PDB file of C-alpha atoms in Angstrom:
ATOM      1  CA  UNK A  10       0.149  -0.006  -0.005  1.00 38.00           C
ATOM      2  CA  UNK A  11       1.391   3.347  -0.682  1.00 32.00           C
ATOM      3  CA  UNK A  12       1.377   6.396   1.320  1.00 32.00           C
ATOM      4  CA  UNK A  13      -1.947   7.674   0.621  1.00 30.00           C
ATOM      5  CA  UNK A  14      -3.662   4.188   1.491  1.00 36.00           C
ATOM      6  CA  UNK A  15      -4.068   3.217  -1.919  1.00 34.00           C
ATOM      7  CA  UNK A  16      -1.463   0.876  -4.274  1.00 35.00           C
ATOM      8  CA  UNK A  17       2.166   2.308  -4.250  1.00 32.00           C
ATOM      9  CA  UNK A  18       2.749   4.303  -7.524  1.00 28.00           C
ATOM     10  CA  UNK A  19       5.296   1.311  -8.646  1.00 33.00           C
ATOM     11  CA  UNK A  20       2.561  -0.966  -8.866  1.00 36.00           C
ATOM     12  CA  UNK A  21       2.853  -2.370 -12.273  1.00 38.00           C
ATOM     13  CA  UNK A  22      -1.202  -1.219 -12.687  1.00 38.00           C
ATOM     14  CA  UNK A  23       0.329   2.006 -12.653  1.00 41.00           C
ATOM     15  CA  UNK A  24       2.932   2.136 -14.945  1.00 39.00           C
ATOM     16  CA  UNK A  25       1.127   2.003 -18.411  1.00 42.00           C
ATOM     17  CA  UNK A  26       3.940  -0.441 -20.729  1.00 41.00           C
ATOM     18  CA  UNK A  27       3.549  -1.543 -24.141  1.00 44.00           C
ATOM     19  CA  UNK A  28       5.200  -4.909 -23.603  1.00 44.00           C
ATOM     20  CA  UNK A  29       6.485  -7.745 -25.727  1.00 47.00           C
ATOM     21  CA  UNK A  30       8.418 -11.071 -24.789  1.00 45.00           C
ATOM     22  CA  UNK A  31      12.203 -11.226 -25.468  1.00 47.00           C
ATOM     23  CA  UNK A  32      13.646 -14.353 -26.583  1.00 49.00           C
ATOM     24  CA  UNK A  33      14.694 -15.918 -22.948  1.00 50.00           C
ATOM     25  CA  UNK A  34      10.742 -15.343 -22.346  1.00 49.00           C
ATOM     26  CA  UNK A  35      11.462 -12.372 -19.987  1.00 51.00           C
ATOM     27  CA  UNK A  36       9.002  -9.144 -20.917  1.00 48.00           C
ATOM     28  CA  UNK A  37      10.712  -5.909 -22.756  1.00 47.00           C
ATOM     29  CA  UNK A  38       9.174  -2.402 -22.400  1.00 53.00           C
ATOM     30  CA  UNK A  39       8.713  -0.873 -25.567  1.00 54.00           C
ATOM     31  CA  UNK A  40      10.558   2.701 -25.775  1.00 68.00           C
ATOM     32  CA  UNK A  41       7.281   4.425 -26.833  1.00 79.00           C
ATOM     33  CA  UNK A  42       7.994   8.125 -26.347  1.00 81.00           C
ATOM     34  CA  UNK A  43       3.899   8.407 -25.945  1.00 79.00           C
ATOM     35  CA  UNK A  44       3.665   5.431 -23.425  1.00 81.00           C
ATOM     36  CA  UNK A  45       6.825   6.931 -21.303  1.00 80.00           C
ATOM     37  CA  UNK A  46       5.626  10.244 -21.481  1.00 82.00           C
ATOM     38  CA  UNK A  47       1.843   8.931 -19.905  1.00 84.00           C
ATOM     39  CA  UNK A  48       3.982   7.185 -17.143  1.00 84.00           C
ATOM     40  CA  UNK A  49       6.381   9.994 -16.306  1.00 84.00           C
ATOM     41  CA  UNK A  50       2.898  12.170 -15.822  1.00 86.00           C
ATOM     42  CA  UNK A  51       1.487   9.027 -13.720  1.00 89.00           C
ATOM     43  CA  UNK A  52       4.290   9.480 -11.024  1.00 90.00           C
ATOM     44  CA  UNK A  53       3.834  12.922 -11.352  1.00 90.00           C
ATOM     45  CA  UNK A  54       0.439  13.255 -10.485  1.00 91.00           C
ATOM     46  CA  UNK A  55       0.711  10.739  -7.902  1.00 92.00           C
ATOM     47  CA  UNK A  56       3.525  12.813  -6.481  1.00 94.00           C
ATOM     48  CA  UNK A  57       1.049  15.658  -6.360  1.00 93.00           C
ATOM     49  CA  UNK A  58      -1.281  13.770  -4.106  1.00 94.00           C
ATOM     50  CA  UNK A  59       1.395  12.797  -2.300  1.00 94.00           C
ATOM     51  CA  UNK A  60       2.599  16.220  -1.320  1.00 95.00           C
ATOM     52  CA  UNK A  61      -0.777  17.562  -0.855  1.00 95.00           C
ATOM     53  CA  UNK A  62      -1.323  15.562   1.886  1.00 95.00           C
ATOM     54  CA  UNK A  63       2.311  15.915   3.514  1.00 95.00           C
ATOM     55  CA  UNK A  64       1.632  19.698   3.341  1.00 94.00           C
ATOM     56  CA  UNK A  65      -2.452  19.128   5.360  1.00 95.00           C
ATOM     57  CA  UNK A  66      -0.136  17.160   7.447  1.00 95.00           C
ATOM     58  CA  UNK A  67       2.569  19.380   8.077  1.00 96.00           C
ATOM     59  CA  UNK A  68       0.166  22.161   8.882  1.00 95.00           C
ATOM     60  CA  UNK A  69      -2.304  20.655  10.974  1.00 94.00           C
ATOM     61  CA  UNK A  70       0.357  19.095  13.276  1.00 93.00           C
ATOM     62  CA  UNK A  71       1.838  22.462  13.787  1.00 95.00           C
ATOM     63  CA  UNK A  72      -1.610  24.378  14.508  1.00 94.00           C
ATOM     64  CA  UNK A  73      -2.255  21.681  17.231  1.00 93.00           C
ATOM     65  CA  UNK A  74       1.312  22.482  19.255  1.00 94.00           C
ATOM     66  CA  UNK A  75       1.336  26.203  20.656  1.00 93.00           C
ATOM     67  CA  UNK A  76       5.221  26.052  20.285  1.00 91.00           C
ATOM     68  CA  UNK A  77       4.904  25.184  16.592  1.00 94.00           C
ATOM     69  CA  UNK A  78       1.681  27.188  16.163  1.00 94.00           C
ATOM     70  CA  UNK A  79       3.859  30.449  16.374  1.00 92.00           C
ATOM     71  CA  UNK A  80       6.477  29.451  13.789  1.00 94.00           C
ATOM     72  CA  UNK A  81       3.739  28.513  10.678  1.00 93.00           C
ATOM     73  CA  UNK A  82       4.934  32.060   9.240  1.00 91.00           C
ATOM     74  CA  UNK A  83       8.379  30.559   9.043  1.00 94.00           C
ATOM     75  CA  UNK A  84       6.932  27.712   6.858  1.00 96.00           C
ATOM     76  CA  UNK A  85       6.179  27.731   3.253  1.00 95.00           C
ATOM     77  CA  UNK A  86       5.728  25.124   0.802  1.00 95.00           C
ATOM     78  CA  UNK A  87       5.903  25.461  -2.996  1.00 94.00           C
ATOM     79  CA  UNK A  88       6.289  22.881  -5.983  1.00 93.00           C
ATOM     80  CA  UNK A  89       8.867  23.670  -8.166  1.00 94.00           C
ATOM     81  CA  UNK A  90      11.022  22.128 -10.817  1.00 92.00           C
ATOM     82  CA  UNK A  91      12.820  19.909  -8.349  1.00 94.00           C
ATOM     83  CA  UNK A  92       9.658  18.529  -6.415  1.00 95.00           C
ATOM     84  CA  UNK A  93       7.908  19.918  -3.161  1.00 96.00           C
ATOM     85  CA  UNK A  94      10.209  22.201  -1.460  1.00 97.00           C
ATOM     86  CA  UNK A  95       9.349  23.147   1.933  1.00 97.00           C
ATOM     87  CA  UNK A  96      11.412  26.383   3.035  1.00 97.00           C
ATOM     88  CA  UNK A  97      12.207  27.091   6.770  1.00 97.00           C
ATOM     89  CA  UNK A  98      12.522  30.875   6.668  1.00 96.00           C
ATOM     90  CA  UNK A  99      14.033  33.224   9.562  1.00 95.00           C
ATOM     91  CA  UNK A 100      12.139  35.988  10.624  1.00 91.00           C
ATOM     92  CA  UNK A 101      12.525  39.423  12.584  1.00 86.00           C
ATOM     93  CA  UNK A 102      11.567  37.487  16.115  1.00 89.00           C
ATOM     94  CA  UNK A 103      13.205  33.905  15.043  1.00 93.00           C
ATOM     95  CA  UNK A 104      16.336  32.783  13.530  1.00 95.00           C
ATOM     96  CA  UNK A 105      16.871  29.226  13.191  1.00 97.00           C
ATOM     97  CA  UNK A 106      20.327  28.927  14.392  1.00 97.00           C
ATOM     98  CA  UNK A 107      22.461  31.073  16.922  1.00 93.00           C
ATOM     99  CA  UNK A 108      24.677  34.362  15.274  1.00 88.00           C
ATOM    100  CA  UNK A 109      26.962  33.074  12.515  1.00 89.00           C
ATOM    101  CA  UNK A 110      26.823  29.562  13.867  1.00 93.00           C
ATOM    102  CA  UNK A 111      25.481  26.097  12.445  1.00 95.00           C
ATOM    103  CA  UNK A 112      24.045  25.798  16.183  1.00 97.00           C
ATOM    104  CA  UNK A 113      20.146  24.907  15.880  1.00 97.00           C
ATOM    105  CA  UNK A 114      18.038  26.981  18.260  1.00 97.00           C
ATOM    106  CA  UNK A 115      15.244  24.653  20.825  1.00 96.00           C
ATOM    107  CA  UNK A 116      12.763  25.855  18.319  1.00 95.00           C
ATOM    108  CA  UNK A 117      14.130  25.222  15.290  1.00 97.00           C
ATOM    109  CA  UNK A 118      14.754  21.653  16.340  1.00 97.00           C
ATOM    110  CA  UNK A 119      11.727  21.134  17.230  1.00 96.00           C
ATOM    111  CA  UNK A 120      10.430  22.352  14.026  1.00 97.00           C
ATOM    112  CA  UNK A 121      12.753  19.913  11.965  1.00 97.00           C
ATOM    113  CA  UNK A 122      11.482  17.088  14.379  1.00 97.00           C
ATOM    114  CA  UNK A 123       7.946  17.797  13.003  1.00 97.00           C
ATOM    115  CA  UNK A 124       8.596  18.229   9.483  1.00 97.00           C
ATOM    116  CA  UNK A 125      11.086  14.767   9.612  1.00 98.00           C
ATOM    117  CA  UNK A 126       8.198  13.230  11.231  1.00 96.00           C
ATOM    118  CA  UNK A 127       5.768  13.936   8.077  1.00 96.00           C
ATOM    119  CA  UNK A 128       8.238  13.242   5.383  1.00 97.00           C
ATOM    120  CA  UNK A 129      10.113  10.217   6.859  1.00 96.00           C
ATOM    121  CA  UNK A 130       7.804   7.335   5.308  1.00 95.00           C
ATOM    122  CA  UNK A 131       7.309   8.887   1.660  1.00 95.00           C
ATOM    123  CA  UNK A 132       9.694   7.372  -1.009  1.00 94.00           C
ATOM    124  CA  UNK A 133      11.020  10.374  -2.620  1.00 95.00           C
ATOM    125  CA  UNK A 134      14.825  11.538  -2.277  1.00 96.00           C
ATOM    126  CA  UNK A 135      16.051  14.728  -0.468  1.00 98.00           C
ATOM    127  CA  UNK A 136      17.745  18.238  -1.345  1.00 98.00           C
ATOM    128  CA  UNK A 137      18.850  20.340   1.082  1.00 98.00           C
ATOM    129  CA  UNK A 138      19.912  23.712   0.976  1.00 98.00           C
ATOM    130  CA  UNK A 139      21.541  26.205   2.838  1.00 98.00           C
ATOM    131  CA  UNK A 140      20.762  29.765   2.573  1.00 97.00           C
ATOM    132  CA  UNK A 141      21.778  33.175   3.921  1.00 95.00           C
ATOM    133  CA  UNK A 142      21.739  36.550   3.697  1.00 93.00           C
ATOM    134  CA  UNK A 143      24.143  39.041   1.880  1.00 92.00           C
ATOM    135  CA  UNK A 144      25.621  40.854   5.314  1.00 88.00           C
ATOM    136  CA  UNK A 145      29.338  39.887   4.672  1.00 83.00           C
ATOM    137  CA  UNK A 146      31.507  38.891   7.569  1.00 76.00           C
ATOM    138  CA  UNK A 147      34.669  40.613   8.919  1.00 69.00           C
ATOM    139  CA  UNK A 148      37.939  39.984   6.813  1.00 67.00           C
ATOM    140  CA  UNK A 149      40.473  37.128   8.668  1.00 64.00           C
ATOM    141  CA  UNK A 150      37.703  34.935   9.634  1.00 74.00           C
ATOM    142  CA  UNK A 151      37.602  31.466   8.592  1.00 78.00           C
ATOM    143  CA  UNK A 152      34.209  31.367   8.302  1.00 83.00           C
ATOM    144  CA  UNK A 153      31.743  32.992   5.325  1.00 92.00           C
ATOM    145  CA  UNK A 154      28.556  32.636   4.209  1.00 94.00           C
ATOM    146  CA  UNK A 155      29.432  29.744   2.067  1.00 95.00           C
ATOM    147  CA  UNK A 156      30.769  27.708   4.340  1.00 95.00           C
ATOM    148  CA  UNK A 157      27.729  28.964   7.088  1.00 95.00           C
ATOM    149  CA  UNK A 158      25.025  27.767   4.536  1.00 97.00           C
ATOM    150  CA  UNK A 159      26.396  24.583   3.894  1.00 97.00           C
ATOM    151  CA  UNK A 160      27.467  24.135   7.678  1.00 97.00           C
ATOM    152  CA  UNK A 161      23.473  24.807   8.508  1.00 97.00           C
ATOM    153  CA  UNK A 162      22.408  22.576   5.575  1.00 98.00           C
ATOM    154  CA  UNK A 163      24.264  19.447   6.977  1.00 98.00           C
ATOM    155  CA  UNK A 164      22.854  20.486  10.588  1.00 98.00           C
ATOM    156  CA  UNK A 165      19.368  20.184   8.935  1.00 98.00           C
ATOM    157  CA  UNK A 166      20.298  17.100   7.426  1.00 98.00           C
ATOM    158  CA  UNK A 167      21.369  15.920  11.002  1.00 98.00           C
ATOM    159  CA  UNK A 168      18.150  17.148  12.490  1.00 98.00           C
ATOM    160  CA  UNK A 169      15.873  14.953   9.974  1.00 98.00           C
ATOM    161  CA  UNK A 170      18.143  11.588  10.395  1.00 98.00           C
ATOM    162  CA  UNK A 171      17.147  12.754  14.162  1.00 98.00           C
ATOM    163  CA  UNK A 172      13.800  12.847  13.223  1.00 97.00           C
ATOM    164  CA  UNK A 173      13.493   9.361  11.623  1.00 97.00           C
ATOM    165  CA  UNK A 174      14.386   9.591   7.714  1.00 98.00           C
ATOM    166  CA  UNK A 175      16.452   7.217   6.390  1.00 97.00           C
ATOM    167  CA  UNK A 176      20.164   8.294   5.803  1.00 97.00           C
ATOM    168  CA  UNK A 177      20.128   7.378   2.060  1.00 97.00           C
ATOM    169  CA  UNK A 178      17.272   9.477   1.140  1.00 97.00           C
ATOM    170  CA  UNK A 179      19.550  12.435   0.868  1.00 98.00           C
ATOM    171  CA  UNK A 180      20.672  13.397  -2.734  1.00 96.00           C
ATOM    172  CA  UNK A 181      22.516  16.437  -2.441  1.00 96.00           C
ATOM    173  CA  UNK A 182      23.393  18.681   0.550  1.00 98.00           C
ATOM    174  CA  UNK A 183      24.422  22.239  -0.267  1.00 97.00           C
ATOM    175  CA  UNK A 184      25.143  25.442   0.867  1.00 97.00           C
ATOM    176  CA  UNK A 185      24.406  28.314  -1.951  1.00 96.00           C
ATOM    177  CA  UNK A 186      25.563  31.338   0.645  1.00 95.00           C
ATOM    178  CA  UNK A 187      23.389  34.668  -0.742  1.00 95.00           C
ATOM    179  CA  UNK A 188      23.165  33.564  -4.572  1.00 95.00           C
ATOM    180  CA  UNK A 189      19.868  32.207  -4.188  1.00 95.00           C
ATOM    181  CA  UNK A 190      17.874  35.123  -2.107  1.00 94.00           C
ATOM    182  CA  UNK A 191      13.916  34.609  -1.361  1.00 92.00           C
ATOM    183  CA  UNK A 192      13.529  38.380  -1.708  1.00 93.00           C
ATOM    184  CA  UNK A 193      16.062  39.775  -4.365  1.00 94.00           C
ATOM    185  CA  UNK A 194      15.223  43.212  -4.209  1.00 95.00           C
ATOM    186  CA  UNK A 195      16.609  43.360  -0.390  1.00 94.00           C
ATOM    187  CA  UNK A 196      19.453  40.947   0.099  1.00 92.00           C
ATOM    188  CA  UNK A 197      19.833  42.091   3.578  1.00 92.00           C
ATOM    189  CA  UNK A 198      16.155  40.618   4.235  1.00 93.00           C
ATOM    190  CA  UNK A 199      16.007  38.130   7.346  1.00 91.00           C
ATOM    191  CA  UNK A 200      13.707  35.807   5.170  1.00 92.00           C
ATOM    192  CA  UNK A 201      16.779  35.375   2.786  1.00 94.00           C
ATOM    193  CA  UNK A 202      17.995  33.261   5.954  1.00 96.00           C
ATOM    194  CA  UNK A 203      16.744  29.846   5.273  1.00 97.00           C
ATOM    195  CA  UNK A 204      16.526  26.046   5.090  1.00 98.00           C
ATOM    196  CA  UNK A 205      15.134  24.543   1.404  1.00 98.00           C
ATOM    197  CA  UNK A 206      14.305  20.810   2.438  1.00 98.00           C
ATOM    198  CA  UNK A 207      13.320  19.454  -1.407  1.00 98.00           C
ATOM    199  CA  UNK A 208      11.236  15.968  -1.785  1.00 97.00           C
ATOM    200  CA  UNK A 209      12.355  15.541  -5.495  1.00 95.00           C
ATOM    201  CA  UNK A 210       9.455  13.971  -8.072  1.00 94.00           C
ATOM    202  CA  UNK A 211      10.021  10.304  -8.511  1.00 91.00           C
ATOM    203  CA  UNK A 212      11.223  10.745 -11.983  1.00 79.00           C
ATOM    204  CA  UNK A 213      13.569  13.206 -10.722  1.00 64.00           C
ATOM    205  CA  UNK A 214      15.395  13.443 -14.499  1.00 61.00           C
ATOM    206  CA  UNK A 215      12.650  15.929 -15.784  1.00 46.00           C
ATOM    207  CA  UNK A 216      13.967  18.166 -12.456  1.00 44.00           C
ATOM    208  CA  UNK A 217      17.339  17.929 -13.108  1.00 46.00           C
ATOM    209  CA  UNK A 218      17.359  18.492 -17.095  1.00 39.00           C
ATOM    210  CA  UNK A 219      15.751  22.067 -16.805  1.00 39.00           C
ATOM    211  CA  UNK A 220      18.509  24.432 -15.709  1.00 36.00           C
ATOM    212  CA  UNK A 221      17.863  27.405 -13.878  1.00 37.00           C
ATOM    213  CA  UNK A 222      19.650  30.981 -13.383  1.00 34.00           C
ATOM    214  CA  UNK A 223      21.599  32.106 -10.458  1.00 34.00           C
ATOM    215  CA  UNK A 224      19.494  35.054 -10.197  1.00 34.00           C
ATOM    216  CA  UNK A 225      16.251  33.135 -10.015  1.00 36.00           C
ATOM    217  CA  UNK A 226      17.462  30.205  -7.785  1.00 39.00           C
ATOM    218  CA  UNK A 227      17.883  26.740  -8.267  1.00 42.00           C
ATOM    219  CA  UNK A 228      14.024  25.713  -7.794  1.00 44.00           C
ATOM    220  CA  UNK A 229      12.277  29.159  -7.949  1.00 44.00           C
ATOM    221  CA  UNK A 230       8.922  28.133  -9.279  1.00 42.00           C
ATOM    222  CA  UNK A 231       7.994  29.061 -13.000  1.00 39.00           C
ATOM    223  CA  UNK A 232       4.762  31.365 -13.773  1.00 37.00           C
ATOM    224  CA  UNK A 233       2.984  28.409 -14.112  1.00 39.00           C
ATOM    225  CA  UNK A 234       4.231  26.733 -10.990  1.00 36.00           C
ATOM    226  CA  UNK A 235       3.417  29.706  -8.923  1.00 36.00           C
ATOM    227  CA  UNK A 236      -0.375  28.775  -9.012  1.00 35.00           C
ATOM    228  CA  UNK A 237       0.526  25.809  -6.872  1.00 36.00           C
ATOM    229  CA  UNK A 238       2.328  27.966  -3.913  1.00 37.00           C
ATOM    230  CA  UNK A 239       1.069  27.018  -0.547  1.00 38.00           C
ATOM    231  CA  UNK A 240       1.468  29.292   2.119  1.00 37.00           C
ATOM    232  CA  UNK A 241       0.786  28.527   5.502  1.00 39.00           C
ATOM    233  CA  UNK A 242       1.049  31.500   6.287  1.00 38.00           C
ATOM    234  CA  UNK A 243       2.940  35.112   5.192  1.00 35.00           C
ATOM    235  CA  UNK A 244       6.115  36.127   6.840  1.00 38.00           C
ATOM    236  CA  UNK A 245       6.991  39.234   8.020  1.00 38.00           C
ATOM    237  CA  UNK A 246       9.007  42.265   6.381  1.00 37.00           C
ATOM    238  CA  UNK A 247      11.134  42.562   9.701  1.00 39.00           C
ATOM    239  CA  UNK A 248      14.816  42.196  10.107  1.00 38.00           C
ATOM    240  CA  UNK A 249      16.909  40.508  12.346  1.00 41.00           C
ATOM    241  CA  UNK A 250      20.909  40.087  12.099  1.00 46.00           C
ATOM    242  CA  UNK A 251      22.490  36.440  11.088  1.00 58.00           C
TER     243      UNK A 251
END
């Protein structure tokens, strides 16, 4: 049974194929572009149903817990070329990490644990990206926005594993510094400091075949994808330090 209590999306009946018998008696799947496209679309639709269920679960769980309910404005979910992206965004009164470090604050640890609880049983691979704002570091320091964003991404990975996510599900762990701003018109905005946890499409080759310019971000939605944006709440516009 699949995550939505139906047949698994890998069940044979869900994969339209056109086959014939090979000389050894085994079935061969025809390389028919239309058949392949139809199969990919079925996979993507199942992913979308799964993603919607995850969104509902996360929103419901956060509303029930007062300590998480206050963080609803920090959580955004959006469908992108890569899959379902869960953005955990800093606010004027909330930062996931202590200043200039990869040390996650207790409230953020609880939020990551809740995300892990919701996504741990789905089959999709995971991409974690760390993002910072554009505030520079003083010269002579060993840390910078690149190393900081990478360290925070790995801290997020460890938090998800502690919450029950299989270590083998992680596809990429990346730190991109301030190169993919959430608020491009103001690179100092606190919302640019965020962790992005993306559940890849099961047919992930499609996501990797669409290059995206650095200014728009690896997984920023297209105009059509903007229609699928789901905001648990809208974040504020105030600032806090890095």
